[in-house]
Short mmCIF file of C-alpha atoms and ligand atoms in Angstrom, two decimals:
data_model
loop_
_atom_site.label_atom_id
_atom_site.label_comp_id
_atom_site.label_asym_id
_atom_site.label_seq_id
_atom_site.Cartn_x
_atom_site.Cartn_y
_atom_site.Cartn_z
CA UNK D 1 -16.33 25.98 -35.97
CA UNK D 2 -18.40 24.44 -33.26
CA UNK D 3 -18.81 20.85 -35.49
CA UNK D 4 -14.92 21.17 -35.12
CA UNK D 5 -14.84 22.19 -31.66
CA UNK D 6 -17.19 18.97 -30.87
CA UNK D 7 -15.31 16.69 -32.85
CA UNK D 8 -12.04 17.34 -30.93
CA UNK D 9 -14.39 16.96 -27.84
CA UNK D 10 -15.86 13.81 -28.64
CA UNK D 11 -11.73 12.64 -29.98
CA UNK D 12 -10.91 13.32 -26.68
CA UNK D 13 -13.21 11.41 -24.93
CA UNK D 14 -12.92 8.93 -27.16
CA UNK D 15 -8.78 8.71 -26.65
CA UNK D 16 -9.12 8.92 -22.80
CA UNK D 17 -11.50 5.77 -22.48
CA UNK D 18 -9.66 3.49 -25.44
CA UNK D 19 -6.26 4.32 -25.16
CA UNK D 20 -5.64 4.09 -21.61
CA UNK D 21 -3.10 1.17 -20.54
CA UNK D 22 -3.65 -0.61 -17.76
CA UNK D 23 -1.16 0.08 -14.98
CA UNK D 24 1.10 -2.28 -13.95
CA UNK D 25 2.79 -1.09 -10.73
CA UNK D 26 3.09 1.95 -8.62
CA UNK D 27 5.73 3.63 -8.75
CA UNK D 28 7.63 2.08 -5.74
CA UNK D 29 11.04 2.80 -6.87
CA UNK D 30 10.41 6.60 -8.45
CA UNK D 31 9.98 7.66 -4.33
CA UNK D 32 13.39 8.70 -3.25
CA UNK D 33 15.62 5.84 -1.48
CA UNK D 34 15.51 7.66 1.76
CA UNK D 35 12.60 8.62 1.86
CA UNK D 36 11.66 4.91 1.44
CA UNK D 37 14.42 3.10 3.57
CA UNK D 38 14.52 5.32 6.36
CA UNK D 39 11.05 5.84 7.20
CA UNK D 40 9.53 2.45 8.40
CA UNK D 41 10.53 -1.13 8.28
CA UNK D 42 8.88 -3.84 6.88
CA UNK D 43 9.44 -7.49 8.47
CA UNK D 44 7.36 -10.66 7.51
CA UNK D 45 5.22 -9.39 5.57
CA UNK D 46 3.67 -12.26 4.02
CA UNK D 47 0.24 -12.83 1.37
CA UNK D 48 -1.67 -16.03 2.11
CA UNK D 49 -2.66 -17.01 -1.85
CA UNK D 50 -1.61 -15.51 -5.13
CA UNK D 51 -4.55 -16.62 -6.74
CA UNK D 52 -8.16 -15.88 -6.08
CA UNK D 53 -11.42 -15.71 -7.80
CA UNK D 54 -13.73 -12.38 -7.64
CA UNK D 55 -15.21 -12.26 -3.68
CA UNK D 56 -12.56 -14.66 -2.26
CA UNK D 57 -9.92 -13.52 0.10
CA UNK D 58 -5.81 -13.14 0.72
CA UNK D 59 -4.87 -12.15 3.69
CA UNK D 60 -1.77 -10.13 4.39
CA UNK D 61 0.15 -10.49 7.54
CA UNK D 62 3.60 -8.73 8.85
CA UNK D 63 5.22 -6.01 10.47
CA UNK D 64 5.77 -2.57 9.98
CA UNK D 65 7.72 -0.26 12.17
CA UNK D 66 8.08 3.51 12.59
CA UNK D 67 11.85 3.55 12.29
CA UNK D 68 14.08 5.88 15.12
CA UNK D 69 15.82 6.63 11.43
CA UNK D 70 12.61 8.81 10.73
CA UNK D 71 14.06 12.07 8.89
CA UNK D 72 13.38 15.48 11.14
CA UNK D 73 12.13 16.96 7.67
CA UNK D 74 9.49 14.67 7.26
CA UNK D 75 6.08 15.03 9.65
CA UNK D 76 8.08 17.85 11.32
CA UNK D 77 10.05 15.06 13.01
CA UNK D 78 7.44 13.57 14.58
CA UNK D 79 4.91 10.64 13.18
CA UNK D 80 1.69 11.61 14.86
CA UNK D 81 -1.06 9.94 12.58
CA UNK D 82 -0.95 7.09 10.41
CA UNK D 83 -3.24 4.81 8.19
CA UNK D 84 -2.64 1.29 7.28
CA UNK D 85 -4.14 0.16 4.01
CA UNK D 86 -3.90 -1.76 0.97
CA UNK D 87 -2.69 0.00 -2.60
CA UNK D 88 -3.50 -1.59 -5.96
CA UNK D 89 -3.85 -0.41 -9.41
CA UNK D 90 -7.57 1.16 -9.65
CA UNK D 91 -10.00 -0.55 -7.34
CA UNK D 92 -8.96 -4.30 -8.29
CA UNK D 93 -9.29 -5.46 -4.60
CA UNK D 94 -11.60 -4.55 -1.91
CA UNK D 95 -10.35 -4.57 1.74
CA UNK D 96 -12.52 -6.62 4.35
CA UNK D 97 -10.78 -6.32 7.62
CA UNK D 98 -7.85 -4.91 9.12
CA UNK D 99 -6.27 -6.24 12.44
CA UNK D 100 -3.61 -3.89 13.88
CA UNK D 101 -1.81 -5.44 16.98
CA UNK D 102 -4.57 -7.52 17.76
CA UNK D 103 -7.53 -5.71 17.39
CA UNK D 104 -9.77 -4.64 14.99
CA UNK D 105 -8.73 -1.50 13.30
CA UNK D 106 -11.37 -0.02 11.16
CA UNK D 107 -9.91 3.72 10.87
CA UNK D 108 -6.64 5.49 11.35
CA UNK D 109 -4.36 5.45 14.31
CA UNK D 110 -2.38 7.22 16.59
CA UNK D 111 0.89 6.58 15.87
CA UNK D 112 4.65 6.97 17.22
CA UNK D 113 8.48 7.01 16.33
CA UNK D 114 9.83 3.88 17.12
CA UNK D 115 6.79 1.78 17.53
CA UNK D 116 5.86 -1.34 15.61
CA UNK D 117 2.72 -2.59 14.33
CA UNK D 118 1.74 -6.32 13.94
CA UNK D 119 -0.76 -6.07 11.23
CA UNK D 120 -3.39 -8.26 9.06
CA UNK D 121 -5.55 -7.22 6.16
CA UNK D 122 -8.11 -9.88 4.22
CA UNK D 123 -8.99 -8.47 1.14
CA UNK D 124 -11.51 -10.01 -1.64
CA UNK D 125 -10.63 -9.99 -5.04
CA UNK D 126 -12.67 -7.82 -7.43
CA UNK D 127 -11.95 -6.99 -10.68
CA UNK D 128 -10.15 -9.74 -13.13
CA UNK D 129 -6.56 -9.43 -13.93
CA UNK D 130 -3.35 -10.06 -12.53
CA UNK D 131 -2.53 -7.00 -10.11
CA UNK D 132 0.22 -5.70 -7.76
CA UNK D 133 -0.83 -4.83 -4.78
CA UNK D 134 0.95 -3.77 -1.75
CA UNK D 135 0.30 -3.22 2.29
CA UNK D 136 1.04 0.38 2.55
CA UNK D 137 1.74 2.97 5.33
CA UNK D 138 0.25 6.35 5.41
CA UNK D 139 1.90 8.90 7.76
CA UNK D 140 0.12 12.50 7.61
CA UNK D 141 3.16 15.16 6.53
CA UNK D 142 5.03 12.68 5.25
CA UNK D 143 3.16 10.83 2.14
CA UNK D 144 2.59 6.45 1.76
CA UNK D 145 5.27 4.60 2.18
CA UNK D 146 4.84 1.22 0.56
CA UNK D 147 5.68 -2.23 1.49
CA UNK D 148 6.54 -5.30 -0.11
CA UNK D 149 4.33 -6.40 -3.29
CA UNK D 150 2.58 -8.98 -4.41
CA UNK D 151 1.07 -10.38 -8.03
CA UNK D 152 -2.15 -11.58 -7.31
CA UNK D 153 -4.19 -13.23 -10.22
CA UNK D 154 -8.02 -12.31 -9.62
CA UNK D 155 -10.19 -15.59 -12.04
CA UNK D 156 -13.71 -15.06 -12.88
CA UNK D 157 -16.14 -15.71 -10.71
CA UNK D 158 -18.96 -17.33 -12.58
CA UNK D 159 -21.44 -15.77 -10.25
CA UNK D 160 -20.05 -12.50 -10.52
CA UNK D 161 -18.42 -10.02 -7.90
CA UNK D 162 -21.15 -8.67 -4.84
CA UNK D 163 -20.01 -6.07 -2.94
CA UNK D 164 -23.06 -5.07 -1.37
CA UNK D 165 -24.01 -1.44 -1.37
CA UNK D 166 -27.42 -0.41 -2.85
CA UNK D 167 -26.98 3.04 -5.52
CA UNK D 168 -30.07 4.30 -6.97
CA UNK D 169 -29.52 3.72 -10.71
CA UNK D 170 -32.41 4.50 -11.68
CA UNK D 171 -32.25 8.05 -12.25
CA UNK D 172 -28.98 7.77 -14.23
CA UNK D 173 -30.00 4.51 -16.21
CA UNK D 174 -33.40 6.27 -17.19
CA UNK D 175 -31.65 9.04 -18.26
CA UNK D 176 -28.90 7.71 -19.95
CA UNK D 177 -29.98 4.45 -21.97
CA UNK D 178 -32.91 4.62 -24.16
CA UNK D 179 -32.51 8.76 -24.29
CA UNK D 180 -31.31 10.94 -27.20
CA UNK D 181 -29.85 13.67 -24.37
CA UNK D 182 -25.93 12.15 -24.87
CA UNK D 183 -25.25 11.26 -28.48
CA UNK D 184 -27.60 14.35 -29.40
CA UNK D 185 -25.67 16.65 -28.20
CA UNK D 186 -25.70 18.96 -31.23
CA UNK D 187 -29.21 19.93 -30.32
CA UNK D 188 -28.83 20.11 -26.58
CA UNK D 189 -25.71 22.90 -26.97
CA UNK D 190 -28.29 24.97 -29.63
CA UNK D 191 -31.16 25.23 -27.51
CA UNK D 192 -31.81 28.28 -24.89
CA UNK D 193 -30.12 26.62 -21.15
CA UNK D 194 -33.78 27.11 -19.55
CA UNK D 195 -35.86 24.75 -21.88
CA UNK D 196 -36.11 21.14 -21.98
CA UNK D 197 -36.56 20.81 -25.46
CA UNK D 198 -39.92 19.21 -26.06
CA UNK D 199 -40.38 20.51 -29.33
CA UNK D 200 -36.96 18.37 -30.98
CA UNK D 201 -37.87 15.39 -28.08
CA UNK D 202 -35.38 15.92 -25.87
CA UNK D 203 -37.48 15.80 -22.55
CA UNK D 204 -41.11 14.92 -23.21
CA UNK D 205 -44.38 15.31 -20.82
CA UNK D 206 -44.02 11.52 -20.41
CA UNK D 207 -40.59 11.97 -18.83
CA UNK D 208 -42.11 14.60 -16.49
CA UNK D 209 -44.35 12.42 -15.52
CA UNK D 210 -41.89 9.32 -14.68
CA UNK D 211 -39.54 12.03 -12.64
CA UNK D 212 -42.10 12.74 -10.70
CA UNK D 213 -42.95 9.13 -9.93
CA UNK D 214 -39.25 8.33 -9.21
CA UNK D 215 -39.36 11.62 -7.00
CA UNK D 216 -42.73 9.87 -5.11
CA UNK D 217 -41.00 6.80 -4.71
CA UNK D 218 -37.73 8.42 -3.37
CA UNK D 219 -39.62 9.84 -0.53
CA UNK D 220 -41.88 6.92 0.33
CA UNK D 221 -38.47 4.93 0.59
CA UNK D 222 -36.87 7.35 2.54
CA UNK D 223 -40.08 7.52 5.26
CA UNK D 224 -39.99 3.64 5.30
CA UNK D 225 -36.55 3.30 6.05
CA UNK D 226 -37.02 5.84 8.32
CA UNK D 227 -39.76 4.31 10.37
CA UNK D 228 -37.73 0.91 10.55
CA UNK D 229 -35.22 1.96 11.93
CA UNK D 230 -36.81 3.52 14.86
CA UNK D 231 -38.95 0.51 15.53
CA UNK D 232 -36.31 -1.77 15.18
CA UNK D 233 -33.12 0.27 16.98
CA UNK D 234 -35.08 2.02 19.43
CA UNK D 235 -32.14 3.02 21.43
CA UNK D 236 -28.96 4.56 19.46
CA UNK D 237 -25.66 6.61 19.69
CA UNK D 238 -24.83 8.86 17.51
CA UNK D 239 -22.11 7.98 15.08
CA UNK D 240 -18.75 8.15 16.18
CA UNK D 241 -15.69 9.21 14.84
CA UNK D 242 -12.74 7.94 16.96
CA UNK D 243 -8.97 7.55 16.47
CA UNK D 244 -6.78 5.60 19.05
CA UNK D 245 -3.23 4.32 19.26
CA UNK D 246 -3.33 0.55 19.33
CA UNK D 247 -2.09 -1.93 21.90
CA UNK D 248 1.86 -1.88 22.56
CA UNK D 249 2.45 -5.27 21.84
CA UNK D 250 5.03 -6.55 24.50
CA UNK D 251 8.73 -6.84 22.90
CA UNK D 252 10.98 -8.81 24.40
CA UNK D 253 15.05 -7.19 25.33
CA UNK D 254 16.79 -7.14 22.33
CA UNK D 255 19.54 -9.62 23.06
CA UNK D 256 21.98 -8.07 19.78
CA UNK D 257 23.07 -4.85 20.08
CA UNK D 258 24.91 -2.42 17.36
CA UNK D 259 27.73 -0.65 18.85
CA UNK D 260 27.00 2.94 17.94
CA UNK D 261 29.61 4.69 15.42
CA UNK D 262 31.42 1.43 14.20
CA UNK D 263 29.48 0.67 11.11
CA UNK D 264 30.24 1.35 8.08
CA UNK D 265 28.59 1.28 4.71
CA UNK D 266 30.69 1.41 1.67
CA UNK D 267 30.12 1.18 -2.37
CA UNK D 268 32.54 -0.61 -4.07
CA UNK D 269 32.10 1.12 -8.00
CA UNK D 270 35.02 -1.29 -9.36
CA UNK D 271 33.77 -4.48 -7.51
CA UNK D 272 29.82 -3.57 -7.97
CA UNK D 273 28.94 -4.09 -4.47
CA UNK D 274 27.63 -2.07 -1.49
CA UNK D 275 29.08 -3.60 1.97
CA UNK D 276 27.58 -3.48 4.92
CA UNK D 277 30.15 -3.82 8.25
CA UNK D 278 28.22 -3.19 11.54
CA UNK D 279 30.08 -4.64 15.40
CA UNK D 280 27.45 -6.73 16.63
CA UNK D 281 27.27 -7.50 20.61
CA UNK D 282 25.22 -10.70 21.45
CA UNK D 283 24.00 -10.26 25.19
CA UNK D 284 21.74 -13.59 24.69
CA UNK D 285 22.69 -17.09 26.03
CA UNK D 286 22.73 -18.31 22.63
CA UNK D 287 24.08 -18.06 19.42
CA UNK D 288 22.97 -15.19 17.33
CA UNK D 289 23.09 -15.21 13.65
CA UNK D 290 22.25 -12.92 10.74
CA UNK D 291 19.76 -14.12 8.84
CA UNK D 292 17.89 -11.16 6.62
CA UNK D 293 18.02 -7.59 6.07
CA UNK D 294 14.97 -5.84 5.59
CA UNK D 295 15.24 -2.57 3.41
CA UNK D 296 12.26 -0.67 2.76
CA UNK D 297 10.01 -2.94 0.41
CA UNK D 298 12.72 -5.36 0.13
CA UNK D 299 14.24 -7.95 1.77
CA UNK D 300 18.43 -9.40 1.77
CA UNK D 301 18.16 -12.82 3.10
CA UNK D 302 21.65 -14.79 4.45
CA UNK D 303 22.32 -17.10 1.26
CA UNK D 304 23.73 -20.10 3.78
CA UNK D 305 21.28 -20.09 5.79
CA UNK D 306 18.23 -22.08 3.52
CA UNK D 307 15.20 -20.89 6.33
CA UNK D 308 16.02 -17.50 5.81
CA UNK D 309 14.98 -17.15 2.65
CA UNK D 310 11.50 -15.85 2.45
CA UNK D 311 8.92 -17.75 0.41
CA UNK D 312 5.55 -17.24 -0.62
CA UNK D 313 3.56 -14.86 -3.52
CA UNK D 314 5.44 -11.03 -2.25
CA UNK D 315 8.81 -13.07 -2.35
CA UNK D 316 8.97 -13.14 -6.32
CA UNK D 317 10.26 -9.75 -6.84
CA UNK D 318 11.14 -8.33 -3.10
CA UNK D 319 13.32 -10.71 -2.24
CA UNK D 320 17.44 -10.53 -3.13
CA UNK D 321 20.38 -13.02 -1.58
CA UNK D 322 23.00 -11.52 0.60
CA UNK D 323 26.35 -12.83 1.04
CA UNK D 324 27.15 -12.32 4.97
CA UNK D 325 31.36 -12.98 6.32
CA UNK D 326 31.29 -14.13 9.73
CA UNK D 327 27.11 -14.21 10.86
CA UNK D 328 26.96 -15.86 13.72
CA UNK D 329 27.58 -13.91 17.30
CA UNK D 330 28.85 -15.92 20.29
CA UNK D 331 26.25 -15.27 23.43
CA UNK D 332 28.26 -12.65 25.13
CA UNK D 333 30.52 -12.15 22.14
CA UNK D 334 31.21 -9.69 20.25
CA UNK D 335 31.76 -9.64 15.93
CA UNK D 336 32.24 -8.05 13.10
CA UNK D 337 30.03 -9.02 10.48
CA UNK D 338 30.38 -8.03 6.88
CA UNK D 339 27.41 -8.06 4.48
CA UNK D 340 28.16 -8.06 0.63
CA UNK D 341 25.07 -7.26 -1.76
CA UNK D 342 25.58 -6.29 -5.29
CA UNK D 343 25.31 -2.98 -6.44
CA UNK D 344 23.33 -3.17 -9.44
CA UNK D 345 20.40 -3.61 -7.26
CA UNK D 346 20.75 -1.07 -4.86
CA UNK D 347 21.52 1.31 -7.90
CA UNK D 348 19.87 0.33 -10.90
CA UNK D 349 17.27 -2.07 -9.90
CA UNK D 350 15.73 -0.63 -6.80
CA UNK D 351 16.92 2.95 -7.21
CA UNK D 352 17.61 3.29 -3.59
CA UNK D 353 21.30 4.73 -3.93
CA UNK D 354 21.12 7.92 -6.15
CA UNK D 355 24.18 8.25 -6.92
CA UNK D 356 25.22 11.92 -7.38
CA UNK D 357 22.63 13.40 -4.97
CA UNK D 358 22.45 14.01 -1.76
CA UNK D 359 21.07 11.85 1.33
CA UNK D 360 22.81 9.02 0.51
CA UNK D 361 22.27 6.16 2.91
CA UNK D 362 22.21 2.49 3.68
CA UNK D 363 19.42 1.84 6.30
CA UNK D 364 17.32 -1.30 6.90
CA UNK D 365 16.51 -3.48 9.67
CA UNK D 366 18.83 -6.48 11.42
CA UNK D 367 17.24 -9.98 12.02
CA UNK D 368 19.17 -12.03 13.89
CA UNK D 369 17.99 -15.46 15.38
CA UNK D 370 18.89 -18.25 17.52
CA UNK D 371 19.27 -21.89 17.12
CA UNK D 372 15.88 -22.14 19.30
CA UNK D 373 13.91 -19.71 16.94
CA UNK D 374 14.40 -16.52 19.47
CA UNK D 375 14.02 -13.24 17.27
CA UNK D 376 15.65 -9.57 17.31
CA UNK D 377 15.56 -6.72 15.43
CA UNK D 378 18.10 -3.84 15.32
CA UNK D 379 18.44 -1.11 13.49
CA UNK D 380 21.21 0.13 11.21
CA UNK D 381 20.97 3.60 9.66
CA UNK D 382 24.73 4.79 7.49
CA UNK D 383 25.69 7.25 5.21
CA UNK D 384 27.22 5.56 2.59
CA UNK D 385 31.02 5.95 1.63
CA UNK D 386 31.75 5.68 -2.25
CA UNK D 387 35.23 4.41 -3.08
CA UNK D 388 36.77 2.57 -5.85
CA UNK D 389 40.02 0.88 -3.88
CA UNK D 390 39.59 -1.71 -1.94
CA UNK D 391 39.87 -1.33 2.01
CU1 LIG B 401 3.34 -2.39 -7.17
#
C-alpha cells in the first residue's frame, strides 16, 4: 500500500516537471471586453528590439491612461493605486528601470481617473526562447489590465545570464547532491520523525560536523558584513517605503472635441462590421484628421493615411486597418466621421464584443493630428446597437 502510495507520488512529480508546456501567451483576450476597453488606454506603446541575447535590453515606451470610461463597479469607482510593470510567461525577462512621466519610478503610484502616464521600462533578457511579453497596468480593486504585446526572441548568451544576487547554496547543494536523503525516501518515511538515521547513513557524524562549520561560517559572515557596513556608511536612514503620484505632465487643449450624445456604435451581423459614427468639432487652426483608434491592447489605424500605421516588434499582432468615411475636420468645422472595422475581429478574434451578454460596448481612444504633427486624444465610450438592416 505505501510502495503504491509512493509510486503515484513520485508519477506525479514526475508528470508535473515533464509534461508541462510552455506557455505561450496570457490570456489577454479571456478578460472580459469591458473590462479591458474601458479601463485605460494604451497610445504609442512601442518595444525598441525584438531580438536580444540573455543580459541585453528592450526598452518599452508609450502611454497609458486611466480612462473617464472607468466602470463605478470596478475600484469602487475610483482608481486610487496603481503599479506599472512588465508581464511575461514565467520569469523570461527581468525589469531594469522604470521611468513614469519623467522620473524614476521604482515602486507603485498614486494614481487617478483621467490621468495619463508617459512611461518607459528597459528590461534584460533572461531566459532563452521566444516570449510575449506585455507593459501591463495594475490598479488595486480592479485586477491588471494589459497592454499591447510583443514577441521578443531571447539568443544565448555565450557567457551566460548574471543577474546579480548572492543565495547561499550551500546548505541546499550539500544537502541535496551527493546525499541519499531524496531518492531514499523509502527509508526516510520508515524511520521514527526524531532520528537522523545514522544507523542506514542517512545523516552521519561527518555531516554534523560540516553543519556546524557552515553554521560557524554563517555567523562570521554575518559579523563581517556587519562591521563593514558601519565603517563604511557611517551615517544612514532607515529604509523607506514611499508611494507618490508622479508629475502631471502638461497636456496641451484638446483642439477636437466629441459632441456628447451623437455617436453611435452599431454591428452590422449581415455586413460583418462594427461602425463607429462620432460628430467631431475641430476648434484648432488646422486641419484635423483621424488617424488611429486605440482599443484596449489594440490599435485601428486610418488605412489612407500610410504614417498612421504603427510599426515596430508589438505591431505584428496588435495592430488592425480601419476604413474611416470623411477623416479630416476643417479648423472650426464640424464632421461626421464614420469608422468601418470588421467584425470578425471585434468578435471572434479579440473577443471584445460578447455577443449575447451584457455590457456591451465600443470604447477606445481618438487620435487625431494635424498636417504640422499637432496631437489629440479624445475619448469615445458607446453601447453598441446590434442590427441586421442597413441604416
Ligand atoms: Cu501575451
Amino acid at each position: 500500500m505505501r510502495r503504491r502510495l509512493l509510486l503515484a507520488l513520485a508519477a506525479a512529480a514526475v508528470l508535473t516537471v515533464v509534461s508541462a508546456p510552455a506557455a505561450s501567451a496570457h490570456g489577454e483576450k479571456s478578460q472580459e471586453g469591458f473590462l479591458r476597453m474601458r479601463t485605460v488606454g494604451w497610445t504609442d506603446v512601442s518595444f525598441s528590439s525584438d531580438r536580444v541575447q540573455q543580459g541585453q535590453t528592450v526598452t518599452v515606451t508609450g502611454n497609458v491612461k486611466i480612462l473617464d470610461a472607468w466602470p463605478s463597479s470596478l475600484a469602487k469607482g475610483l482608481p486610487t493605486t496603481c503599479f506599472l510593470g512588465m508581464i511575461s510567461p514565467v520569469p523570461t525577462i527581468v525589469l531594469r528601470e522604470r521611468t513614469i512621466n519623467g522620473v524614476s519610478m521604482p515602486t507603485r503610484i498614486d494614481c487617478a481617473k483621467g490621468r495619463s502616464y508617459r512611461f518607459s521600462m528597459t528590461f534584460a533578457g533572461r531566459r532563452v526562447g521566444r516570449w510575449h511579453v506585455h507593459p501591463a497596468f495594475a490598479v488595486k480593486g480592479a485586477g491588471t489590465l494589459i497592454g499591447p504585446g510583443a514577441w521578443i526572441t531571447v539568443d544565448q548568451n555565450p557567457a551566460g545570464f548574471t543577474n546579480t544576487a548572492t543565495v547561499g547554496m550551500v546548505w541546499m547543494l550539500y544537502w541535496t547532491v551527493p546525499k541519499r536523503t531524496i531518492p531514499h525516501l523509502a527509508v526516510t518515511s520508515q524511520i521514527p520523525l526524531n532520528t537522523d538515521g545514522a544507523e542506514y547513513g542517512l545523516i552521519t557524524k561527518k555531516d554534523h560536523r560540516i553543519s556546524t562549520y557552515i553554521m560557524l561560517a554563517t555567523v562570521v559572515l554575518l559579523a563581517v558584513g556587519w562591521v563593514y557596513q558601519v565603517v563604511k556608511f557611517p551615517v544612514k536612514i532607515p529604509q523607506q517605503i514611499i508611494q507618490f503620484a508622479p508629475p502631471n505632465l502638461p497636456q496641451p487643449a484638446p483642439f477636437v472635441t466629441i459632441q456628447e450624445g451623437t455617436s453611435k456604435a452599431i454591428y452590422d451581423a449581415n455586413a460583418k462590421t462594427v461602425i463607429l459614427r462620432v460628430a467631431a468639432s475641430n476648434t484648432g487652426k488646422e486641419p484635423a484628421q483621424l488617424t488611429q483608434f486605440a482599443v484596449a491592447d489594440l490599435t485601428w489605424f486610418n488605412q489612407a493615411v500610410a504614417s498612421a500605421r504603427p510599426t515596430g516588434p508589438q505591431a505584428v499582432d496588435t495592430t488592425f486597418p480601419m476604413a474611416v468615411q470623411s477623416d479630416t475636420v476643417a479648423p472650426g468645422g464640424r464632421q461626421e466621421l464614420t469608422i468601418t472595422m470588421p467584425s470578425d475581429v471585434w468578435i471572434k478574434q479579440q473577443k471584445l464584443l460578447p455577443i449575447g451578454e451584457s455590457q456591451l460596448t465600443v470604447t477606445g481612444v481618438l487620435r487625431f493630428q494635424t498636417p504640422t504633427g499637432h496631437r489629440t486624444d479624445v475619448e469615445v465610450d458607446e453601447p453598441l446597437t446590434p442590427t441586421s438592416f442597413k441604416i
